[in-house]
């Protein structure tokens, strides 16, 4: 018979394992935070680049909806095989990591506030579609479960 602490640990491990197979989605709270913290008051271009397959298209659509409501002019670009795959499956891409544009920092800060696990990447291997790009790929878990 497991102790309550052991049972709790086993349940948490099982829940974490199951999350690897569920499609990613933004919660209502995350969407609200993105709309509020990611608000832009002037024309800002954003391209959401998403990988074919997995849950990327539906996850990208959730970000698009929230960020459009925050005032961003959002474009989509679907790719088959990204040259870089962030381990978290999400990255804010900028032209120069040593000189991050104000709008990229605003987006990064909003994503962090919404508890979205992101990386910051140089977009050098991607054709620049806009000054700021949000890359959504399959996660390492979905590519190599187990």
mmCIF file of N, CA and C in Angstrom:
data_model
loop_
_atom_site.group_PDB
_atom_site.id
_atom_site.type_symbol
_atom_site.label_atom_id
_atom_site.label_comp_id
_atom_site.label_asym_id
_atom_site.label_seq_id
_atom_site.Cartn_x
_atom_site.Cartn_y
_atom_site.Cartn_z
ATOM 1 N N UNK A 1 0.847 -1.181 0.000
ATOM 2 C CA UNK A 1 0.000 0.000 0.000
ATOM 3 C C UNK A 1 0.893 1.245 0.000
ATOM 4 N N UNK A 2 0.613 2.159 -0.916
ATOM 5 C CA UNK A 2 1.402 3.386 -1.043
ATOM 6 C C UNK A 2 0.961 4.408 -0.002
ATOM 7 N N UNK A 3 1.917 5.182 0.464
ATOM 8 C CA UNK A 3 1.592 6.283 1.373
ATOM 9 C C UNK A 3 0.902 7.378 0.559
ATOM 10 N N UNK A 4 0.206 8.300 1.226
ATOM 11 C CA UNK A 4 -0.412 9.407 0.480
ATOM 12 C C UNK A 4 0.600 10.198 -0.355
ATOM 13 N N UNK A 5 1.792 10.412 0.181
ATOM 14 C CA UNK A 5 2.813 11.165 -0.564
ATOM 15 C C UNK A 5 3.267 10.387 -1.800
ATOM 16 N N UNK A 6 3.440 9.068 -1.652
ATOM 17 C CA UNK A 6 3.834 8.242 -2.799
ATOM 18 C C UNK A 6 2.736 8.204 -3.855
ATOM 19 N N UNK A 7 1.497 8.099 -3.422
ATOM 20 C CA UNK A 7 0.370 8.087 -4.354
ATOM 21 C C UNK A 7 0.279 9.410 -5.105
ATOM 22 N N UNK A 8 0.465 10.505 -4.376
ATOM 23 C CA UNK A 8 0.434 11.835 -5.007
ATOM 24 C C UNK A 8 1.542 11.960 -6.046
ATOM 25 N N UNK A 9 2.737 11.500 -5.713
ATOM 26 C CA UNK A 9 3.867 11.569 -6.647
ATOM 27 C C UNK A 9 3.597 10.723 -7.891
ATOM 28 N N UNK A 10 3.011 9.546 -7.714
ATOM 29 C CA UNK A 10 2.705 8.675 -8.859
ATOM 30 C C UNK A 10 1.632 9.302 -9.743
ATOM 31 N N UNK A 11 0.628 9.926 -9.140
ATOM 32 C CA UNK A 11 -0.435 10.588 -9.912
ATOM 33 C C UNK A 11 0.149 11.755 -10.706
ATOM 34 N N UNK A 12 1.003 12.570 -10.064
ATOM 35 C CA UNK A 12 1.617 13.704 -10.758
ATOM 36 C C UNK A 12 2.481 13.238 -11.924
ATOM 37 N N UNK A 13 3.229 12.149 -11.732
ATOM 38 C CA UNK A 13 4.074 11.612 -12.806
ATOM 39 C C UNK A 13 3.207 11.120 -13.969
ATOM 40 N N UNK A 14 2.101 10.466 -13.649
ATOM 41 C CA UNK A 14 1.191 9.980 -14.685
ATOM 42 C C UNK A 14 0.551 11.144 -15.439
ATOM 43 N N UNK A 15 0.139 12.186 -14.721
ATOM 44 C CA UNK A 15 -0.445 13.364 -15.382
ATOM 45 C C UNK A 15 0.565 14.027 -16.304
ATOM 46 N N UNK A 16 1.814 14.125 -15.844
ATOM 47 C CA UNK A 16 2.852 14.725 -16.689
ATOM 48 C C UNK A 16 3.074 13.869 -17.933
ATOM 49 N N UNK A 17 3.093 12.564 -17.791
ATOM 50 C CA UNK A 17 3.273 11.652 -18.920
ATOM 51 C C UNK A 17 2.120 11.798 -19.906
ATOM 52 N N UNK A 18 0.887 11.899 -19.412
ATOM 53 C CA UNK A 18 -0.281 12.027 -20.290
ATOM 54 C C UNK A 18 -0.289 13.350 -21.058
ATOM 55 N N UNK A 19 0.202 14.430 -20.424
ATOM 56 C CA UNK A 19 0.237 15.740 -21.094
ATOM 57 C C UNK A 19 1.063 15.711 -22.369
ATOM 58 N N UNK A 20 2.006 14.777 -22.443
ATOM 59 C CA UNK A 20 2.845 14.677 -23.646
ATOM 60 C C UNK A 20 2.017 14.292 -24.865
ATOM 61 N N UNK A 21 0.880 13.666 -24.665
ATOM 62 C CA UNK A 21 0.066 13.175 -25.776
ATOM 63 C C UNK A 21 -1.147 14.043 -26.061
ATOM 64 N N UNK A 22 -1.430 14.973 -25.182
ATOM 65 C CA UNK A 22 -2.573 15.865 -25.394
ATOM 66 C C UNK A 22 -2.169 16.989 -26.330
ATOM 67 N N UNK A 23 -3.097 17.427 -27.178
ATOM 68 C CA UNK A 23 -2.782 18.599 -28.006
ATOM 69 C C UNK A 23 -2.549 19.816 -27.116
ATOM 70 N N UNK A 24 -1.556 20.622 -27.474
ATOM 71 C CA UNK A 24 -1.290 21.840 -26.715
ATOM 72 C C UNK A 24 -2.422 22.828 -26.983
ATOM 73 N N UNK A 25 -2.726 23.606 -25.982
ATOM 74 C CA UNK A 25 -3.747 24.635 -26.128
ATOM 75 C C UNK A 25 -3.457 25.756 -25.141
ATOM 76 N N UNK A 26 -4.008 26.910 -25.440
ATOM 77 C CA UNK A 26 -3.906 28.035 -24.518
ATOM 78 C C UNK A 26 -5.135 28.027 -23.621
ATOM 79 N N UNK A 27 -4.929 28.198 -22.340
ATOM 80 C CA UNK A 27 -6.059 28.291 -21.424
ATOM 81 C C UNK A 27 -6.712 29.664 -21.582
ATOM 82 N N UNK A 28 -7.879 29.814 -21.037
ATOM 83 C CA UNK A 28 -8.546 31.113 -21.040
ATOM 84 C C UNK A 28 -7.695 32.172 -20.355
ATOM 85 N N UNK A 29 -7.052 31.806 -19.235
ATOM 86 C CA UNK A 29 -6.187 32.751 -18.524
ATOM 87 C C UNK A 29 -4.990 33.151 -19.382
ATOM 88 N N UNK A 30 -4.384 32.173 -20.071
ATOM 89 C CA UNK A 30 -3.246 32.488 -20.935
ATOM 90 C C UNK A 30 -3.658 33.439 -22.060
ATOM 91 N N UNK A 31 -4.817 33.194 -22.660
ATOM 92 C CA UNK A 31 -5.296 34.064 -23.732
ATOM 93 C C UNK A 31 -5.514 35.484 -23.209
ATOM 94 N N UNK A 32 -6.101 35.593 -22.021
ATOM 95 C CA UNK A 32 -6.363 36.902 -21.422
ATOM 96 C C UNK A 32 -5.048 37.649 -21.165
ATOM 97 N N UNK A 33 -4.065 36.959 -20.621
ATOM 98 C CA UNK A 33 -2.768 37.575 -20.341
ATOM 99 C C UNK A 33 -2.111 38.025 -21.646
ATOM 100 N N UNK A 34 -2.170 37.194 -22.687
ATOM 101 C CA UNK A 34 -1.579 37.579 -23.977
ATOM 102 C C UNK A 34 -2.267 38.805 -24.552
ATOM 103 N N UNK A 35 -3.593 38.865 -24.443
ATOM 104 C CA UNK A 35 -4.319 40.032 -24.957
ATOM 105 C C UNK A 35 -3.940 41.296 -24.194
ATOM 106 N N UNK A 36 -3.802 41.173 -22.872
ATOM 107 C CA UNK A 36 -3.502 42.345 -22.045
ATOM 108 C C UNK A 36 -2.027 42.741 -22.107
ATOM 109 N N UNK A 37 -1.135 41.787 -21.907
ATOM 110 C CA UNK A 37 0.299 42.095 -21.829
ATOM 111 C C UNK A 37 0.938 42.251 -23.208
ATOM 112 N N UNK A 38 0.304 41.674 -24.234
ATOM 113 C CA UNK A 38 0.853 41.762 -25.583
ATOM 114 C C UNK A 38 0.234 42.873 -26.417
ATOM 115 N N UNK A 39 -0.538 43.748 -25.782
ATOM 116 C CA UNK A 39 -1.249 44.822 -26.484
ATOM 117 C C UNK A 39 -0.287 45.749 -27.196
ATOM 118 N N UNK A 40 -0.557 46.006 -28.479
ATOM 119 C CA UNK A 40 0.206 46.993 -29.238
ATOM 120 C C UNK A 40 -0.753 48.092 -29.676
ATOM 121 N N UNK A 41 -0.249 49.314 -29.698
ATOM 122 C CA UNK A 41 -1.094 50.467 -30.030
ATOM 123 C C UNK A 41 -0.704 51.093 -31.357
ATOM 124 N N UNK A 42 0.238 50.471 -32.030
ATOM 125 C CA UNK A 42 0.617 50.930 -33.362
ATOM 126 C C UNK A 42 0.783 49.682 -34.216
ATOM 127 N N UNK A 43 0.872 49.870 -35.516
ATOM 128 C CA UNK A 43 0.955 48.741 -36.442
ATOM 129 C C UNK A 43 2.189 47.883 -36.144
ATOM 130 N N UNK A 44 1.979 46.629 -35.784
ATOM 131 C CA UNK A 44 3.079 45.688 -35.544
ATOM 132 C C UNK A 44 2.814 44.417 -36.342
ATOM 133 N N UNK A 45 3.786 44.024 -37.145
ATOM 134 C CA UNK A 45 3.690 42.806 -37.944
ATOM 135 C C UNK A 45 4.231 41.624 -37.145
ATOM 136 N N UNK A 46 3.551 40.498 -37.252
ATOM 137 C CA UNK A 46 3.997 39.256 -36.632
ATOM 138 C C UNK A 46 3.668 38.122 -37.585
ATOM 139 N N UNK A 47 4.639 37.265 -37.824
ATOM 140 C CA UNK A 47 4.387 36.062 -38.604
ATOM 141 C C UNK A 47 4.459 34.879 -37.661
ATOM 142 N N UNK A 48 3.424 34.066 -37.677
ATOM 143 C CA UNK A 48 3.443 32.817 -36.913
ATOM 144 C C UNK A 48 3.807 31.723 -37.903
ATOM 145 N N UNK A 49 4.975 31.134 -37.697
ATOM 146 C CA UNK A 49 5.458 30.044 -38.540
ATOM 147 C C UNK A 49 5.150 28.759 -37.783
ATOM 148 N N UNK A 50 4.404 27.860 -38.423
ATOM 149 C CA UNK A 50 4.083 26.626 -37.722
ATOM 150 C C UNK A 50 4.389 25.418 -38.586
ATOM 151 N N UNK A 51 4.797 24.369 -37.917
ATOM 152 C CA UNK A 51 5.181 23.133 -38.586
ATOM 153 C C UNK A 51 3.942 22.321 -38.961
ATOM 154 N N UNK A 52 4.020 21.663 -40.101
ATOM 155 C CA UNK A 52 2.968 20.754 -40.544
ATOM 156 C C UNK A 52 2.893 19.580 -39.570
ATOM 157 N N UNK A 53 1.698 19.165 -39.261
ATOM 158 C CA UNK A 53 1.530 17.975 -38.438
ATOM 159 C C UNK A 53 1.419 18.291 -36.967
ATOM 160 N N UNK A 54 1.317 17.234 -36.173
ATOM 161 C CA UNK A 54 1.156 17.326 -34.732
ATOM 162 C C UNK A 54 -0.020 18.258 -34.422
ATOM 163 N N UNK A 55 0.112 19.064 -33.379
ATOM 164 C CA UNK A 55 -0.954 19.984 -32.978
ATOM 165 C C UNK A 55 -0.598 21.418 -33.327
ATOM 166 N N UNK A 56 0.412 21.600 -34.170
ATOM 167 C CA UNK A 56 0.972 22.931 -34.427
ATOM 168 C C UNK A 56 -0.043 23.911 -35.017
ATOM 169 N N UNK A 57 -0.857 23.482 -35.982
ATOM 170 C CA UNK A 57 -1.793 24.401 -36.636
ATOM 171 C C UNK A 57 -2.847 24.916 -35.654
ATOM 172 N N UNK A 58 -3.402 24.043 -34.834
ATOM 173 C CA UNK A 58 -4.430 24.484 -33.894
ATOM 174 C C UNK A 58 -3.822 25.340 -32.780
ATOM 175 N N UNK A 59 -2.606 25.004 -32.357
ATOM 176 C CA UNK A 59 -1.925 25.792 -31.337
ATOM 177 C C UNK A 59 -1.604 27.179 -31.895
ATOM 178 N N UNK A 60 -1.127 27.223 -33.142
ATOM 179 C CA UNK A 60 -0.823 28.505 -33.798
ATOM 180 C C UNK A 60 -2.084 29.358 -33.918
ATOM 181 N N UNK A 61 -3.215 28.726 -34.231
ATOM 182 C CA UNK A 61 -4.477 29.465 -34.371
ATOM 183 C C UNK A 61 -4.882 30.121 -33.056
ATOM 184 N N UNK A 62 -4.607 29.452 -31.939
ATOM 185 C CA UNK A 62 -4.945 30.025 -30.630
ATOM 186 C C UNK A 62 -4.092 31.268 -30.361
ATOM 187 N N UNK A 63 -2.798 31.201 -30.682
ATOM 188 C CA UNK A 63 -1.933 32.370 -30.512
ATOM 189 C C UNK A 63 -2.373 33.487 -31.449
ATOM 190 N N UNK A 64 -2.699 33.130 -32.687
ATOM 191 C CA UNK A 64 -3.131 34.135 -33.659
ATOM 192 C C UNK A 64 -4.360 34.890 -33.157
ATOM 193 N N UNK A 65 -5.346 34.165 -32.671
ATOM 194 C CA UNK A 65 -6.576 34.807 -32.199
ATOM 195 C C UNK A 65 -6.286 35.780 -31.051
ATOM 196 N N UNK A 66 -5.517 35.337 -30.074
ATOM 197 C CA UNK A 66 -5.215 36.197 -28.916
ATOM 198 C C UNK A 66 -4.403 37.413 -29.335
ATOM 199 N N UNK A 67 -3.413 37.220 -30.190
ATOM 200 C CA UNK A 67 -2.542 38.334 -30.569
ATOM 201 C C UNK A 67 -3.218 39.301 -31.536
ATOM 202 N N UNK A 68 -4.120 38.806 -32.367
ATOM 203 C CA UNK A 68 -4.907 39.724 -33.213
ATOM 204 C C UNK A 68 -5.760 40.631 -32.324
ATOM 205 N N UNK A 69 -6.360 40.040 -31.285
ATOM 206 C CA UNK A 69 -7.166 40.838 -30.351
ATOM 207 C C UNK A 69 -6.305 41.862 -29.613
ATOM 208 N N UNK A 70 -5.008 41.573 -29.484
ATOM 209 C CA UNK A 70 -4.086 42.491 -28.816
ATOM 210 C C UNK A 70 -3.576 43.568 -29.777
ATOM 211 N N UNK A 71 -4.021 43.519 -31.041
ATOM 212 C CA UNK A 71 -3.671 44.563 -31.990
ATOM 213 C C UNK A 71 -2.591 44.228 -33.003
ATOM 214 N N UNK A 72 -2.049 43.015 -32.955
ATOM 215 C CA UNK A 72 -1.009 42.620 -33.903
ATOM 216 C C UNK A 72 -1.612 42.332 -35.278
ATOM 217 N N UNK A 73 -0.854 42.634 -36.332
ATOM 218 C CA UNK A 73 -1.206 42.244 -37.688
ATOM 219 C C UNK A 73 -0.505 40.906 -37.934
ATOM 220 N N UNK A 74 -1.262 39.797 -37.847
ATOM 221 C CA UNK A 74 -0.683 38.457 -37.835
ATOM 222 C C UNK A 74 -0.788 37.793 -39.203
ATOM 223 N N UNK A 75 0.324 37.206 -39.631
ATOM 224 C CA UNK A 75 0.374 36.406 -40.849
ATOM 225 C C UNK A 75 0.763 34.984 -40.458
ATOM 226 N N UNK A 76 0.421 34.026 -41.300
ATOM 227 C CA UNK A 76 0.780 32.632 -41.042
ATOM 228 C C UNK A 76 1.655 32.105 -42.159
ATOM 229 N N UNK A 77 2.540 31.224 -41.803
ATOM 230 C CA UNK A 77 3.404 30.573 -42.780
ATOM 231 C C UNK A 77 3.636 29.154 -42.289
ATOM 232 N N UNK A 78 3.224 28.186 -43.070
ATOM 233 C CA UNK A 78 3.353 26.784 -42.698
ATOM 234 C C UNK A 78 4.620 26.203 -43.315
ATOM 235 N N UNK A 79 5.385 25.447 -42.523
ATOM 236 C CA UNK A 79 6.604 24.818 -43.018
ATOM 237 C C UNK A 79 6.563 23.329 -42.721
ATOM 238 N N UNK A 80 7.329 22.567 -43.506
ATOM 239 C CA UNK A 80 7.337 21.116 -43.332
ATOM 240 C C UNK A 80 8.442 20.670 -42.378
ATOM 241 N N UNK A 81 9.638 21.212 -42.553
ATOM 242 C CA UNK A 81 10.771 20.765 -41.742
ATOM 243 C C UNK A 81 11.588 21.969 -41.293
ATOM 244 N N UNK A 82 11.363 22.454 -40.068
ATOM 245 C CA UNK A 82 12.077 23.652 -39.617
ATOM 246 C C UNK A 82 13.580 23.396 -39.487
ATOM 247 N N UNK A 83 14.415 24.387 -39.854
ATOM 248 C CA UNK A 83 15.860 24.217 -39.704
ATOM 249 C C UNK A 83 16.291 24.136 -38.239
ATOM 250 N N UNK A 84 15.522 24.717 -37.343
ATOM 251 C CA UNK A 84 15.766 24.612 -35.897
ATOM 252 C C UNK A 84 14.450 24.272 -35.228
ATOM 253 N N UNK A 85 14.539 23.417 -34.210
ATOM 254 C CA UNK A 85 13.350 23.033 -33.459
ATOM 255 C C UNK A 85 13.588 23.359 -31.990
ATOM 256 N N UNK A 86 12.912 24.396 -31.468
ATOM 257 C CA UNK A 86 13.089 24.697 -30.041
ATOM 258 C C UNK A 86 12.605 23.524 -29.195
ATOM 259 N N UNK A 87 13.305 23.227 -28.111
ATOM 260 C CA UNK A 87 12.936 22.081 -27.277
ATOM 261 C C UNK A 87 11.530 22.235 -26.704
ATOM 262 N N UNK A 88 11.120 23.468 -26.435
ATOM 263 C CA UNK A 88 9.786 23.716 -25.897
ATOM 264 C C UNK A 88 8.722 23.691 -26.995
ATOM 265 N N UNK A 89 9.160 23.756 -28.258
ATOM 266 C CA UNK A 89 8.216 23.792 -29.372
ATOM 267 C C UNK A 89 7.773 25.194 -29.745
ATOM 268 N N UNK A 90 8.253 26.217 -29.008
ATOM 269 C CA UNK A 90 7.862 27.594 -29.298
ATOM 270 C C UNK A 90 9.082 28.501 -29.149
ATOM 271 N N UNK A 91 9.238 29.404 -30.129
ATOM 272 C CA UNK A 91 10.328 30.368 -30.042
ATOM 273 C C UNK A 91 9.895 31.698 -30.638
ATOM 274 N N UNK A 92 10.369 32.773 -30.025
ATOM 275 C CA UNK A 92 10.259 34.097 -30.619
ATOM 276 C C UNK A 92 11.538 34.265 -31.425
ATOM 277 N N UNK A 93 11.378 34.572 -32.717
ATOM 278 C CA UNK A 93 12.533 34.712 -33.590
ATOM 279 C C UNK A 93 12.761 36.177 -33.938
ATOM 280 N N UNK A 94 14.018 36.586 -33.849
ATOM 281 C CA UNK A 94 14.396 37.965 -34.146
ATOM 282 C C UNK A 94 15.611 37.962 -35.072
ATOM 283 N N UNK A 95 15.841 39.075 -35.799
ATOM 284 C CA UNK A 95 16.982 39.141 -36.712
ATOM 285 C C UNK A 95 18.335 39.168 -36.007
ATOM 286 N N UNK A 96 18.401 39.711 -34.797
ATOM 287 C CA UNK A 96 19.674 39.872 -34.098
ATOM 288 C C UNK A 96 19.446 39.693 -32.599
ATOM 289 N N UNK A 97 20.006 38.626 -32.040
ATOM 290 C CA UNK A 97 19.820 38.353 -30.609
ATOM 291 C C UNK A 97 20.499 39.394 -29.721
ATOM 292 N N UNK A 98 21.439 40.150 -30.276
ATOM 293 C CA UNK A 98 22.125 41.186 -29.503
ATOM 294 C C UNK A 98 21.402 42.527 -29.561
ATOM 295 N N UNK A 99 20.373 42.608 -30.395
ATOM 296 C CA UNK A 99 19.616 43.851 -30.545
ATOM 297 C C UNK A 99 18.142 43.488 -30.744
ATOM 298 N N UNK A 100 17.507 43.081 -29.668
ATOM 299 C CA UNK A 100 16.131 42.585 -29.737
ATOM 300 C C UNK A 100 15.182 43.758 -29.913
ATOM 301 N N UNK A 101 14.358 43.732 -30.989
ATOM 302 C CA UNK A 101 13.413 44.832 -31.208
ATOM 303 C C UNK A 101 12.422 44.952 -30.048
ATOM 304 N N UNK A 102 11.985 46.174 -29.812
ATOM 305 C CA UNK A 102 11.042 46.472 -28.727
ATOM 306 C C UNK A 102 9.797 45.587 -28.809
ATOM 307 N N UNK A 103 9.253 45.404 -30.023
ATOM 308 C CA UNK A 103 8.034 44.598 -30.170
ATOM 309 C C UNK A 103 8.297 43.118 -29.877
ATOM 310 N N UNK A 104 9.503 42.632 -30.168
ATOM 311 C CA UNK A 104 9.842 41.244 -29.843
ATOM 312 C C UNK A 104 9.938 41.064 -28.333
ATOM 313 N N UNK A 105 10.500 42.056 -27.648
ATOM 314 C CA UNK A 105 10.602 41.994 -26.191
ATOM 315 C C UNK A 105 9.211 42.054 -25.563
ATOM 316 N N UNK A 106 8.333 42.859 -26.121
ATOM 317 C CA UNK A 106 6.947 42.933 -25.647
ATOM 318 C C UNK A 106 6.262 41.569 -25.787
ATOM 319 N N UNK A 107 6.432 40.937 -26.949
ATOM 320 C CA UNK A 107 5.827 39.625 -27.184
ATOM 321 C C UNK A 107 6.424 38.584 -26.244
ATOM 322 N N UNK A 108 7.743 38.579 -26.112
ATOM 323 C CA UNK A 108 8.406 37.612 -25.235
ATOM 324 C C UNK A 108 7.924 37.777 -23.792
ATOM 325 N N UNK A 109 7.850 39.004 -23.329
ATOM 326 C CA UNK A 109 7.393 39.283 -21.964
ATOM 327 C C UNK A 109 5.954 38.826 -21.756
ATOM 328 N N UNK A 110 5.087 39.052 -22.745
ATOM 329 C CA UNK A 110 3.685 38.618 -22.649
ATOM 330 C C UNK A 110 3.595 37.094 -22.592
ATOM 331 N N UNK A 111 4.389 36.408 -23.413
ATOM 332 C CA UNK A 111 4.371 34.938 -23.415
ATOM 333 C C UNK A 111 4.863 34.382 -22.082
ATOM 334 N N UNK A 112 5.927 34.969 -21.549
ATOM 335 C CA UNK A 112 6.448 34.524 -20.252
ATOM 336 C C UNK A 112 5.401 34.769 -19.158
ATOM 337 N N UNK A 113 4.748 35.936 -19.196
ATOM 338 C CA UNK A 113 3.711 36.246 -18.207
ATOM 339 C C UNK A 113 2.556 35.253 -18.277
ATOM 340 N N UNK A 114 2.295 34.727 -19.487
ATOM 341 C CA UNK A 114 1.218 33.745 -19.679
ATOM 342 C C UNK A 114 1.699 32.319 -19.410
ATOM 343 N N UNK A 115 2.910 32.189 -18.898
ATOM 344 C CA UNK A 115 3.497 30.883 -18.575
ATOM 345 C C UNK A 115 3.602 29.989 -19.801
ATOM 346 N N UNK A 116 3.975 30.584 -20.932
ATOM 347 C CA UNK A 116 4.256 29.816 -22.145
ATOM 348 C C UNK A 116 5.770 29.631 -22.190
ATOM 349 N N UNK A 117 6.207 28.384 -22.242
ATOM 350 C CA UNK A 117 7.632 28.065 -22.241
ATOM 351 C C UNK A 117 8.191 28.344 -23.632
ATOM 352 N N UNK A 118 9.014 29.387 -23.755
ATOM 353 C CA UNK A 118 9.525 29.797 -25.062
ATOM 354 C C UNK A 118 11.039 29.903 -25.051
ATOM 355 N N UNK A 119 11.585 29.942 -26.258
ATOM 356 C CA UNK A 119 12.998 30.237 -26.452
ATOM 357 C C UNK A 119 13.090 31.472 -27.332
ATOM 358 N N UNK A 120 14.241 32.082 -27.336
ATOM 359 C CA UNK A 120 14.521 33.219 -28.210
ATOM 360 C C UNK A 120 15.528 32.714 -29.237
ATOM 361 N N UNK A 121 15.202 32.824 -30.530
ATOM 362 C CA UNK A 121 16.071 32.314 -31.589
ATOM 363 C C UNK A 121 16.378 33.383 -32.613
ATOM 364 N N UNK A 122 17.541 33.250 -33.230
ATOM 365 C CA UNK A 122 17.886 34.093 -34.368
ATOM 366 C C UNK A 122 17.162 33.512 -35.581
ATOM 367 N N UNK A 123 16.527 34.368 -36.372
ATOM 368 C CA UNK A 123 15.754 33.889 -37.517
ATOM 369 C C UNK A 123 16.607 33.710 -38.773
ATOM 370 N N UNK A 124 17.933 33.704 -38.624
ATOM 371 C CA UNK A 124 18.818 33.671 -39.791
ATOM 372 C C UNK A 124 18.550 32.503 -40.737
ATOM 373 N N UNK A 125 18.080 31.375 -40.238
ATOM 374 C CA UNK A 125 17.823 30.221 -41.097
ATOM 375 C C UNK A 125 16.418 30.205 -41.681
ATOM 376 N N UNK A 126 15.622 31.214 -41.337
ATOM 377 C CA UNK A 126 14.259 31.307 -41.837
ATOM 378 C C UNK A 126 14.151 32.540 -42.723
ATOM 379 N N UNK A 127 13.441 32.444 -43.835
ATOM 380 C CA UNK A 127 13.215 33.675 -44.605
ATOM 381 C C UNK A 127 12.434 34.658 -43.744
ATOM 382 N N UNK A 128 12.943 35.891 -43.585
ATOM 383 C CA UNK A 128 12.208 36.848 -42.746
ATOM 384 C C UNK A 128 10.894 37.251 -43.395
ATOM 385 N N UNK A 129 9.816 36.981 -42.697
ATOM 386 C CA UNK A 129 8.475 37.331 -43.164
ATOM 387 C C UNK A 129 7.994 38.608 -42.491
ATOM 388 N N UNK A 130 8.565 38.904 -41.330
ATOM 389 C CA UNK A 130 8.217 40.097 -40.562
ATOM 390 C C UNK A 130 9.340 40.316 -39.546
ATOM 391 N N UNK A 131 9.404 41.498 -38.920
ATOM 392 C CA UNK A 131 10.483 41.766 -37.957
ATOM 393 C C UNK A 131 10.474 40.830 -36.747
ATOM 394 N N UNK A 132 9.306 40.304 -36.419
ATOM 395 C CA UNK A 132 9.174 39.371 -35.303
ATOM 396 C C UNK A 132 8.426 38.153 -35.815
ATOM 397 N N UNK A 133 8.923 36.991 -35.441
ATOM 398 C CA UNK A 133 8.273 35.751 -35.853
ATOM 399 C C UNK A 133 8.090 34.856 -34.631
ATOM 400 N N UNK A 134 6.961 34.155 -34.601
ATOM 401 C CA UNK A 134 6.686 33.183 -33.553
ATOM 402 C C UNK A 134 6.720 31.816 -34.220
ATOM 403 N N UNK A 135 7.659 30.978 -33.814
ATOM 404 C CA UNK A 135 7.832 29.655 -34.388
ATOM 405 C C UNK A 135 7.167 28.626 -33.493
ATOM 406 N N UNK A 136 6.311 27.804 -34.086
ATOM 407 C CA UNK A 136 5.641 26.732 -33.340
ATOM 408 C C UNK A 136 5.933 25.421 -34.053
ATOM 409 N N UNK A 137 6.631 24.523 -33.346
ATOM 410 C CA UNK A 137 6.991 23.230 -33.906
ATOM 411 C C UNK A 137 6.490 22.118 -32.997
ATOM 412 N N UNK A 138 6.593 20.902 -33.488
ATOM 413 C CA UNK A 138 6.328 19.751 -32.628
ATOM 414 C C UNK A 138 7.358 19.780 -31.502
ATOM 415 N N UNK A 139 6.983 19.298 -30.357
ATOM 416 C CA UNK A 139 7.925 19.264 -29.235
ATOM 417 C C UNK A 139 8.757 17.985 -29.320
ATOM 418 N N UNK A 140 9.829 17.958 -28.578
ATOM 419 C CA UNK A 140 10.663 16.754 -28.522
ATOM 420 C C UNK A 140 9.835 15.572 -28.039
ATOM 421 N N UNK A 141 8.874 15.834 -27.116
ATOM 422 C CA UNK A 141 8.028 14.752 -26.611
ATOM 423 C C UNK A 141 7.188 14.132 -27.712
ATOM 424 N N UNK A 142 6.603 14.961 -28.563
ATOM 425 C CA UNK A 142 5.710 14.418 -29.578
ATOM 426 C C UNK A 142 6.482 13.711 -30.680
ATOM 427 N N UNK A 143 7.777 14.050 -30.846
ATOM 428 C CA UNK A 143 8.591 13.382 -31.854
ATOM 429 C C UNK A 143 9.157 12.070 -31.332
ATOM 430 N N UNK A 144 9.468 12.039 -30.043
ATOM 431 C CA UNK A 144 10.096 10.855 -29.443
ATOM 432 C C UNK A 144 9.416 10.503 -28.127
ATOM 433 N N UNK A 145 8.157 10.051 -28.179
ATOM 434 C CA UNK A 145 7.480 9.731 -26.918
ATOM 435 C C UNK A 145 8.168 8.585 -26.201
ATOM 436 N N UNK A 146 8.132 8.668 -24.869
ATOM 437 C CA UNK A 146 8.644 7.574 -24.081
ATOM 438 C C UNK A 146 10.021 7.871 -23.643
#
